JSON list of C-alpha atoms in Angstrom, two decimals:
[
{"chain": "A", "resi": 268, "resn": "ASP", "atom": "CA", "xyz": [2.52, -18.99, 12.72]},
{"chain": "A", "resi": 269, "resn": "ASP", "atom": "CA", "xyz": [-1.10, -17.84, 12.77]},
{"chain": "A", "resi": 270, "resn": "ASP", "atom": "CA", "xyz": [-0.50, -14.52, 11.07]},
{"chain": "A", "resi": 271, "resn": "LYS", "atom": "CA", "xyz": [-0.56, -13.99, 7.32]},
{"chain": "A", "resi": 272, "resn": "ILE", "atom": "CA", "xyz": [2.89, -14.68, 5.91]},
{"chain": "A", "resi": 273, "resn": "ILE", "atom": "CA", "xyz": [4.51, -13.00, 2.97]},
{"chain": "A", "resi": 274, "resn": "SER", "atom": "CA", "xyz": [7.76, -13.66, 1.19]},
{"chain": "A", "resi": 275, "resn": "LYS", "atom": "CA", "xyz": [10.34, -11.17, 0.07]},
{"chain": "A", "resi": 276, "resn": "LYS", "atom": "CA", "xyz": [12.13, -11.90, -3.17]},
{"chain": "A", "resi": 277, "resn": "ARG", "atom": "CA", "xyz": [15.75, -10.99, -3.56]},
{"chain": "A", "resi": 278, "resn": "LYS", "atom": "CA", "xyz": [18.03, -11.59, -6.49]},
{"chain": "A", "resi": 279, "resn": "ALA", "atom": "CA", "xyz": [21.56, -12.88, -6.05]},
{"chain": "A", "resi": 280, "resn": "GLN", "atom": "CA", "xyz": [24.05, -13.16, -8.87]},
{"chain": "A", "resi": 281, "resn": "ILE", "atom": "CA", "xyz": [26.22, -16.23, -8.88]},
{"chain": "A", "resi": 282, "resn": "LYS", "atom": "CA", "xyz": [28.47, -16.89, -11.88]},
{"chain": "A", "resi": 283, "resn": "ASP", "atom": "CA", "xyz": [26.34, -14.89, -14.35]},
{"chain": "A", "resi": 284, "resn": "LYS", "atom": "CA", "xyz": [23.08, -16.62, -13.31]},
{"chain": "A", "resi": 285, "resn": "ASP", "atom": "CA", "xyz": [20.18, -15.02, -11.45]},
{"chain": "A", "resi": 286, "resn": "PHE", "atom": "CA", "xyz": [18.66, -16.95, -8.60]},
{"chain": "A", "resi": 287, "resn": "LYS", "atom": "CA", "xyz": [15.67, -15.91, -6.54]},
{"chain": "A", "resi": 288, "resn": "THR", "atom": "CA", "xyz": [15.60, -16.59, -2.84]},
{"chain": "A", "resi": 289, "resn": "GLU", "atom": "CA", "xyz": [12.33, -16.48, -0.97]},
{"chain": "A", "resi": 290, "resn": "LEU", "atom": "CA", "xyz": [12.40, -15.50, 2.66]},
{"chain": "A", "resi": 291, "resn": "ARG", "atom": "CA", "xyz": [9.14, -16.11, 4.47]},
{"chain": "A", "resi": 292, "resn": "LYS", "atom": "CA", "xyz": [8.33, -13.40, 6.98]},
{"chain": "A", "resi": 293, "resn": "ASN", "atom": "CA", "xyz": [5.43, -12.63, 9.23]},
{"chain": "A", "resi": 294, "resn": "ILE", "atom": "CA", "xyz": [3.66, -9.44, 8.10]},
{"chain": "A", "resi": 295, "resn": "ASP", "atom": "CA", "xyz": [4.29, -7.94, 11.53]},
{"chain": "A", "resi": 296, "resn": "ASP", "atom": "CA", "xyz": [8.05, -8.22, 10.94]},
{"chain": "A", "resi": 297, "resn": "ALA", "atom": "CA", "xyz": [8.09, -7.61, 7.19]},
{"chain": "A", "resi": 298, "resn": "LEU", "atom": "CA", "xyz": [6.67, -4.09, 7.35]},
{"chain": "A", "resi": 299, "resn": "LEU", "atom": "CA", "xyz": [9.07, -2.88, 10.03]},
{"chain": "A", "resi": 300, "resn": "HIS", "atom": "CA", "xyz": [11.05, 0.19, 8.99]},
{"chain": "A", "resi": 301, "resn": "GLN", "atom": "CA", "xyz": [9.39, 0.32, 5.56]},
{"chain": "A", "resi": 302, "resn": "HIS", "atom": "CA", "xyz": [8.20, 3.67, 4.24]},
{"chain": "A", "resi": 303, "resn": "ARG", "atom": "CA", "xyz": [7.13, 2.58, 0.76]},
{"chain": "A", "resi": 304, "resn": "THR", "atom": "CA", "xyz": [6.03, -0.98, 0.20]},
{"chain": "A", "resi": 305, "resn": "ILE", "atom": "CA", "xyz": [4.01, -2.89, -2.36]},
{"chain": "A", "resi": 306, "resn": "ILE", "atom": "CA", "xyz": [2.38, -6.23, -1.63]},
{"chain": "A", "resi": 307, "resn": "VAL", "atom": "CA", "xyz": [2.03, -8.27, -4.79]},
{"chain": "A", "resi": 308, "resn": "GLY", "atom": "CA", "xyz": [-0.28, -11.27, -4.97]},
{"chain": "A", "resi": 309, "resn": "ASP", "atom": "CA", "xyz": [-2.48, -13.24, -7.29]},
{"chain": "A", "resi": 310, "resn": "PRO", "atom": "CA", "xyz": [-6.22, -12.53, -7.58]},
{"chain": "A", "resi": 311, "resn": "GLY", "atom": "CA", "xyz": [-8.05, -13.73, -4.49]},
{"chain": "A", "resi": 312, "resn": "SER", "atom": "CA", "xyz": [-4.86, -14.15, -2.44]},
{"chain": "A", "resi": 313, "resn": "GLY", "atom": "CA", "xyz": [-6.05, -11.75, 0.27]},
{"chain": "A", "resi": 314, "resn": "LYS", "atom": "CA", "xyz": [-4.25, -8.49, -0.59]},
{"chain": "A", "resi": 315, "resn": "SER", "atom": "CA", "xyz": [-7.26, -6.22, -0.06]},
{"chain": "A", "resi": 316, "resn": "THR", "atom": "CA", "xyz": [-8.36, -8.11, 3.04]},
{"chain": "A", "resi": 317, "resn": "LEU", "atom": "CA", "xyz": [-4.87, -7.77, 4.49]},
{"chain": "A", "resi": 318, "resn": "LEU", "atom": "CA", "xyz": [-4.73, -4.03, 3.80]},
{"chain": "A", "resi": 319, "resn": "ARG", "atom": "CA", "xyz": [-8.13, -3.40, 5.36]},
{"chain": "A", "resi": 320, "resn": "PHE", "atom": "CA", "xyz": [-7.22, -5.53, 8.37]},
{"chain": "A", "resi": 321, "resn": "LEU", "atom": "CA", "xyz": [-3.99, -3.54, 8.83]},
{"chain": "A", "resi": 322, "resn": "VAL", "atom": "CA", "xyz": [-5.91, -0.23, 8.81]},
{"chain": "A", "resi": 323, "resn": "LEU", "atom": "CA", "xyz": [-8.35, -1.50, 11.42]},
{"chain": "A", "resi": 324, "resn": "ASP", "atom": "CA", "xyz": [-5.56, -3.04, 13.49]},
{"chain": "A", "resi": 325, "resn": "ILE", "atom": "CA", "xyz": [-3.54, 0.19, 13.53]},
{"chain": "A", "resi": 326, "resn": "LEU", "atom": "CA", "xyz": [-6.64, 2.08, 14.68]},
{"chain": "A", "resi": 327, "resn": "SER", "atom": "CA", "xyz": [-7.53, -0.55, 17.29]},
{"chain": "A", "resi": 328, "resn": "PRO", "atom": "CA", "xyz": [-6.95, 0.12, 21.01]},
{"chain": "A", "resi": 329, "resn": "LYS", "atom": "CA", "xyz": [-5.68, -3.50, 21.23]},
{"chain": "A", "resi": 330, "resn": "PRO", "atom": "CA", "xyz": [-3.77, -4.21, 18.00]},
{"chain": "A", "resi": 331, "resn": "SER", "atom": "CA", "xyz": [-2.88, -7.75, 16.96]},
{"chain": "A", "resi": 332, "resn": "PHE", "atom": "CA", "xyz": [0.42, -6.77, 15.35]},
{"chain": "A", "resi": 333, "resn": "ASN", "atom": "CA", "xyz": [2.79, -5.35, 17.97]},
{"chain": "A", "resi": 334, "resn": "ASN", "atom": "CA", "xyz": [5.58, -4.31, 15.61]},
{"chain": "A", "resi": 335, "resn": "ILE", "atom": "CA", "xyz": [3.23, -2.65, 13.12]},
{"chain": "A", "resi": 336, "resn": "SER", "atom": "CA", "xyz": [1.52, -0.89, 16.01]},
{"chain": "A", "resi": 337, "resn": "LYS", "atom": "CA", "xyz": [4.87, 0.45, 17.25]},
{"chain": "A", "resi": 338, "resn": "GLN", "atom": "CA", "xyz": [5.94, 1.51, 13.76]},
{"chain": "A", "resi": 339, "resn": "TYR", "atom": "CA", "xyz": [2.65, 2.95, 12.47]},
{"chain": "A", "resi": 340, "resn": "GLY", "atom": "CA", "xyz": [0.47, 3.41, 15.57]},
{"chain": "A", "resi": 341, "resn": "LYS", "atom": "CA", "xyz": [0.92, 7.18, 15.68]},
{"chain": "A", "resi": 342, "resn": "LEU", "atom": "CA", "xyz": [0.12, 7.54, 11.99]},
{"chain": "A", "resi": 343, "resn": "LEU", "atom": "CA", "xyz": [-3.30, 7.99, 10.42]},
{"chain": "A", "resi": 344, "resn": "PRO", "atom": "CA", "xyz": [-3.93, 5.10, 8.01]},
{"chain": "A", "resi": 345, "resn": "VAL", "atom": "CA", "xyz": [-6.18, 5.93, 5.06]},
{"chain": "A", "resi": 346, "resn": "TRP", "atom": "CA", "xyz": [-7.31, 3.12, 2.73]},
{"chain": "A", "resi": 347, "resn": "LEU", "atom": "CA", "xyz": [-7.98, 4.27, -0.82]},
{"chain": "A", "resi": 348, "resn": "PRO", "atom": "CA", "xyz": [-8.73, 2.21, -3.94]},
{"chain": "A", "resi": 349, "resn": "PHE", "atom": "CA", "xyz": [-6.41, 2.96, -6.85]},
{"chain": "A", "resi": 350, "resn": "ALA", "atom": "CA", "xyz": [-9.34, 2.66, -9.29]},
{"chain": "A", "resi": 351, "resn": "PHE", "atom": "CA", "xyz": [-10.99, 5.63, -7.53]},
{"chain": "A", "resi": 352, "resn": "LEU", "atom": "CA", "xyz": [-7.88, 7.76, -8.12]},
{"chain": "A", "resi": 353, "resn": "THR", "atom": "CA", "xyz": [-7.53, 6.83, -11.79]},
{"chain": "A", "resi": 354, "resn": "LYS", "atom": "CA", "xyz": [-11.24, 7.31, -12.46]},
{"chain": "A", "resi": 355, "resn": "HIS", "atom": "CA", "xyz": [-11.13, 10.87, -11.18]},
{"chain": "A", "resi": 356, "resn": "LEU", "atom": "CA", "xyz": [-7.80, 11.69, -12.80]},
{"chain": "A", "resi": 357, "resn": "SER", "atom": "CA", "xyz": [-9.13, 10.54, -16.17]},
{"chain": "A", "resi": 358, "resn": "LYS", "atom": "CA", "xyz": [-11.86, 13.19, -15.81]},
{"chain": "A", "resi": 359, "resn": "ASP", "atom": "CA", "xyz": [-9.60, 15.93, -14.41]},
{"chain": "A", "resi": 360, "resn": "ASP", "atom": "CA", "xyz": [-5.84, 15.44, -14.58]},
{"chain": "A", "resi": 361, "resn": "SER", "atom": "CA", "xyz": [-5.16, 18.55, -12.49]},
{"chain": "A", "resi": 362, "resn": "LEU", "atom": "CA", "xyz": [-6.33, 16.90, -9.24]},
{"chain": "A", "resi": 363, "resn": "ASN", "atom": "CA", "xyz": [-3.81, 16.32, -6.46]},
{"chain": "A", "resi": 364, "resn": "VAL", "atom": "CA", "xyz": [-3.96, 13.67, -3.74]},
{"chain": "A", "resi": 365, "resn": "GLN", "atom": "CA", "xyz": [-5.36, 16.10, -1.18]},
{"chain": "A", "resi": 366, "resn": "THR", "atom": "CA", "xyz": [-8.29, 16.98, -3.45]},
{"chain": "A", "resi": 367, "resn": "LEU", "atom": "CA", "xyz": [-8.84, 13.31, -4.30]},
{"chain": "A", "resi": 368, "resn": "LEU", "atom": "CA", "xyz": [-8.98, 12.48, -0.59]},
{"chain": "A", "resi": 369, "resn": "LYS", "atom": "CA", "xyz": [-11.59, 15.24, -0.08]},
{"chain": "A", "resi": 370, "resn": "ILE", "atom": "CA", "xyz": [-13.66, 13.74, -2.92]},
{"chain": "A", "resi": 371, "resn": "TRP", "atom": "CA", "xyz": [-13.24, 10.24, -1.42]},
{"chain": "A", "resi": 372, "resn": "PHE", "atom": "CA", "xyz": [-14.58, 11.26, 2.00]},
{"chain": "A", "resi": 373, "resn": "LYS", "atom": "CA", "xyz": [-17.33, 13.38, 0.46]},
{"chain": "A", "resi": 374, "resn": "SER", "atom": "CA", "xyz": [-18.54, 10.35, -1.52]},
{"chain": "A", "resi": 375, "resn": "PHE", "atom": "CA", "xyz": [-19.41, 8.76, 1.86]},
{"chain": "A", "resi": 376, "resn": "GLY", "atom": "CA", "xyz": [-20.88, 11.92, 3.31]},
{"chain": "A", "resi": 377, "resn": "LYS", "atom": "CA", "xyz": [-17.87, 12.13, 5.65]},
{"chain": "A", "resi": 378, "resn": "GLN", "atom": "CA", "xyz": [-16.08, 15.17, 4.24]},
{"chain": "A", "resi": 379, "resn": "TYR", "atom": "CA", "xyz": [-15.33, 16.36, 7.80]},
{"chain": "A", "resi": 380, "resn": "LEU", "atom": "CA", "xyz": [-12.83, 13.47, 8.09]},
{"chain": "A", "resi": 381, "resn": "TYR", "atom": "CA", "xyz": [-10.59, 15.24, 5.62]},
{"chain": "A", "resi": 382, "resn": "ASP", "atom": "CA", "xyz": [-9.65, 17.68, 8.40]},
{"chain": "A", "resi": 383, "resn": "LEU", "atom": "CA", "xyz": [-7.96, 14.75, 10.19]},
{"chain": "A", "resi": 384, "resn": "VAL", "atom": "CA", "xyz": [-6.13, 13.85, 6.98]},
{"chain": "A", "resi": 385, "resn": "LYS", "atom": "CA", "xyz": [-5.02, 17.46, 6.49]},
{"chain": "A", "resi": 386, "resn": "ASP", "atom": "CA", "xyz": [-3.64, 17.54, 10.05]},
{"chain": "A", "resi": 387, "resn": "ALA", "atom": "CA", "xyz": [-1.87, 14.20, 9.45]},
{"chain": "A", "resi": 388, "resn": "LEU", "atom": "CA", "xyz": [-0.31, 15.56, 6.25]},
{"chain": "A", "resi": 389, "resn": "ASP", "atom": "CA", "xyz": [0.86, 18.72, 7.99]},
{"chain": "A", "resi": 390, "resn": "ASP", "atom": "CA", "xyz": [2.28, 16.70, 10.92]},
{"chain": "A", "resi": 391, "resn": "GLU", "atom": "CA", "xyz": [3.85, 14.06, 8.62]},
{"chain": "A", "resi": 392, "resn": "ARG", "atom": "CA", "xyz": [1.63, 11.33, 10.11]},
{"chain": "A", "resi": 393, "resn": "LEU", "atom": "CA", "xyz": [-0.24, 10.11, 7.02]},
{"chain": "A", "resi": 394, "resn": "PHE", "atom": "CA", "xyz": [-0.09, 6.42, 6.06]},
{"chain": "A", "resi": 395, "resn": "LEU", "atom": "CA", "xyz": [-1.65, 5.99, 2.62]},
{"chain": "A", "resi": 396, "resn": "ILE", "atom": "CA", "xyz": [-2.83, 2.47, 1.88]},
{"chain": "A", "resi": 397, "resn": "ILE", "atom": "CA", "xyz": [-3.47, 2.24, -1.84]},
{"chain": "A", "resi": 398, "resn": "ASP", "atom": "CA", "xyz": [-5.32, -0.89, -2.89]},
{"chain": "A", "resi": 399, "resn": "GLY", "atom": "CA", "xyz": [-5.20, -2.38, -6.38]},
{"chain": "A", "resi": 400, "resn": "VAL", "atom": "CA", "xyz": [-2.49, -0.58, -8.36]},
{"chain": "A", "resi": 401, "resn": "ASP", "atom": "CA", "xyz": [-3.36, -2.95, -11.20]},
{"chain": "A", "resi": 402, "resn": "GLU", "atom": "CA", "xyz": [-6.96, -1.69, -11.36]},
{"chain": "A", "resi": 403, "resn": "TRP", "atom": "CA", "xyz": [-7.06, 1.04, -13.99]},
{"chain": "A", "resi": 404, "resn": "ASN", "atom": "CA", "xyz": [-8.57, 1.57, -17.44]},
{"chain": "A", "resi": 405, "resn": "ASN", "atom": "CA", "xyz": [-6.12, 4.15, -18.74]},
{"chain": "A", "resi": 406, "resn": "ILE", "atom": "CA", "xyz": [-2.32, 3.88, -18.43]},
{"chain": "A", "resi": 407, "resn": "SER", "atom": "CA", "xyz": [-1.94, 7.66, -18.47]},
{"chain": "A", "resi": 408, "resn": "SER", "atom": "CA", "xyz": [-4.27, 8.10, -15.48]},
{"chain": "A", "resi": 409, "resn": "ALA", "atom": "CA", "xyz": [-2.51, 5.25, -13.68]},
{"chain": "A", "resi": 410, "resn": "GLN", "atom": "CA", "xyz": [0.88, 6.90, -14.20]},
{"chain": "A", "resi": 411, "resn": "GLN", "atom": "CA", "xyz": [-0.51, 10.25, -13.04]},
{"chain": "A", "resi": 412, "resn": "ALA", "atom": "CA", "xyz": [-1.95, 8.62, -9.92]},
{"chain": "A", "resi": 413, "resn": "ILE", "atom": "CA", "xyz": [1.38, 7.01, -9.00]},
{"chain": "A", "resi": 414, "resn": "ASP", "atom": "CA", "xyz": [3.16, 10.29, -9.67]},
{"chain": "A", "resi": 415, "resn": "ARG", "atom": "CA", "xyz": [0.72, 12.21, -7.42]},
{"chain": "A", "resi": 416, "resn": "ILE", "atom": "CA", "xyz": [1.02, 9.62, -4.63]},
{"chain": "A", "resi": 417, "resn": "GLU", "atom": "CA", "xyz": [4.83, 9.55, -4.79]},
{"chain": "A", "resi": 418, "resn": "THR", "atom": "CA", "xyz": [4.99, 13.36, -4.84]},
{"chain": "A", "resi": 419, "resn": "THR", "atom": "CA", "xyz": [2.69, 13.58, -1.82]},
{"chain": "A", "resi": 420, "resn": "ALA", "atom": "CA", "xyz": [4.83, 11.03, 0.00]},
{"chain": "A", "resi": 421, "resn": "GLN", "atom": "CA", "xyz": [7.96, 13.07, -0.66]},
{"chain": "A", "resi": 422, "resn": "LEU", "atom": "CA", "xyz": [6.44, 16.44, 0.24]},
{"chain": "A", "resi": 423, "resn": "PHE", "atom": "CA", "xyz": [4.72, 15.27, 3.44]},
{"chain": "A", "resi": 424, "resn": "ASN", "atom": "CA", "xyz": [6.92, 12.33, 4.45]},
{"chain": "A", "resi": 425, "resn": "ALA", "atom": "CA", "xyz": [3.86, 10.09, 4.10]},
{"chain": "A", "resi": 426, "resn": "ARG", "atom": "CA", "xyz": [4.22, 6.32, 4.37]},
{"chain": "A", "resi": 427, "resn": "ILE", "atom": "CA", "xyz": [2.70, 4.26, 1.57]},
{"chain": "A", "resi": 428, "resn": "LEU", "atom": "CA", "xyz": [1.56, 0.68, 1.32]},
{"chain": "A", "resi": 429, "resn": "TYR", "atom": "CA", "xyz": [0.38, -0.43, -2.13]},
{"chain": "A", "resi": 430, "resn": "SER", "atom": "CA", "xyz": [-1.13, -3.69, -3.34]},
{"chain": "A", "resi": 431, "resn": "SER", "atom": "CA", "xyz": [-1.19, -5.13, -6.85]},
{"chain": "A", "resi": 432, "resn": "ARG", "atom": "CA", "xyz": [-1.53, -8.25, -8.90]},
{"chain": "A", "resi": 433, "resn": "PRO", "atom": "CA", "xyz": [1.82, -9.32, -10.41]},
{"chain": "A", "resi": 434, "resn": "TYR", "atom": "CA", "xyz": [0.95, -8.39, -13.99]},
{"chain": "A", "resi": 435, "resn": "GLY", "atom": "CA", "xyz": [-0.24, -4.89, -13.10]},
{"chain": "A", "resi": 436, "resn": "PHE", "atom": "CA", "xyz": [2.81, -4.19, -10.99]},
{"chain": "A", "resi": 437, "resn": "LYS", "atom": "CA", "xyz": [5.10, -5.40, -13.77]},
{"chain": "A", "resi": 438, "resn": "LEU", "atom": "CA", "xyz": [3.55, -2.82, -16.11]},
{"chain": "A", "resi": 439, "resn": "MET", "atom": "CA", "xyz": [3.92, 0.00, -13.58]},
{"chain": "A", "resi": 440, "resn": "LYS", "atom": "CA", "xyz": [7.08, -0.91, -11.62]},
{"chain": "A", "resi": 441, "resn": "ASP", "atom": "CA", "xyz": [9.25, 1.84, -13.14]},
{"chain": "A", "resi": 442, "resn": "MET", "atom": "CA", "xyz": [6.87, 4.49, -11.80]},
{"chain": "A", "resi": 443, "resn": "PHE", "atom": "CA", "xyz": [7.58, 3.69, -8.15]},
{"chain": "A", "resi": 444, "resn": "THR", "atom": "CA", "xyz": [10.33, 5.36, -6.12]},
{"chain": "A", "resi": 445, "resn": "ASN", "atom": "CA", "xyz": [12.30, 3.27, -3.62]},
{"chain": "A", "resi": 446, "resn": "VAL", "atom": "CA", "xyz": [9.51, 0.78, -3.08]},
{"chain": "A", "resi": 447, "resn": "ASN", "atom": "CA", "xyz": [10.08, -2.48, -1.21]},
{"chain": "A", "resi": 448, "resn": "ILE", "atom": "CA", "xyz": [8.42, -5.40, -2.95]},
{"chain": "A", "resi": 449, "resn": "PHE", "atom": "CA", "xyz": [6.78, -8.21, -0.99]},
{"chain": "A", "resi": 450, "resn": "SER", "atom": "CA", "xyz": [4.92, -11.14, -2.50]},
{"chain": "A", "resi": 451, "resn": "LEU", "atom": "CA", "xyz": [1.99, -12.56, -0.63]},
{"chain": "A", "resi": 452, "resn": "ALA", "atom": "CA", "xyz": [2.87, -16.17, 0.10]},
{"chain": "A", "resi": 453, "resn": "SER", "atom": "CA", "xyz": [0.44, -19.02, -0.22]},
{"chain": "A", "resi": 454, "resn": "PHE", "atom": "CA", "xyz": [-0.97, -20.36, 3.01]},
{"chain": "A", "resi": 455, "resn": "SER", "atom": "CA", "xyz": [1.15, -23.08, 4.60]},
{"chain": "A", "resi": 456, "resn": "LYS", "atom": "CA", "xyz": [-0.32, -26.58, 5.02]},
{"chain": "A", "resi": 457, "resn": "SER", "atom": "CA", "xyz": [-1.09, -25.88, 8.71]},
{"chain": "A", "resi": 458, "resn": "GLN", "atom": "CA", "xyz": [-2.79, -22.57, 7.83]},
{"chain": "A", "resi": 459, "resn": "GLN", "atom": "CA", "xyz": [-4.87, -24.34, 5.17]},
{"chain": "A", "resi": 460, "resn": "ASN", "atom": "CA", "xyz": [-5.99, -26.90, 7.73]},
{"chain": "A", "resi": 461, "resn": "GLU", "atom": "CA", "xyz": [-7.18, -24.26, 10.21]}
]
């Protein structure tokens, strides 16, 4: 398959032993019916590239991923680096996600785009794509950021897609609510040859 493939890890208990089973799935199928997902992958495995591609694909008039387009096509995807959130929360821990999004767009001179985000929040059409959950300098700010994101998701029925390196996610995994965990698979031999 030409599309990026990820694997979902599930644990099965058989006679007091844990076994992990990896199911390889196409990203277009894996994200179906998921409201909160984290994609975990090693450094340089393509997590950020995949997230940015998904945002552009959802916004495209001719998307590459049919299932993702059907599931998320009416939502407004907003890509946001986790490090940005933690940096600002370490300076002012009273900030909420809405204010952080205003600051994000203002930093590009595009503060008027926040009006679209506000409408998407009010209409329950926001799809937050949070890149690099492992990228923080202060555990307290990281925990606050996750808490703010999860609260926003609950209040506004927002969908969330996170990315993280395995170590960072392991440190933060208890902070997430009902998150589906996907591991970015290595490229297959045929994909490597392309």
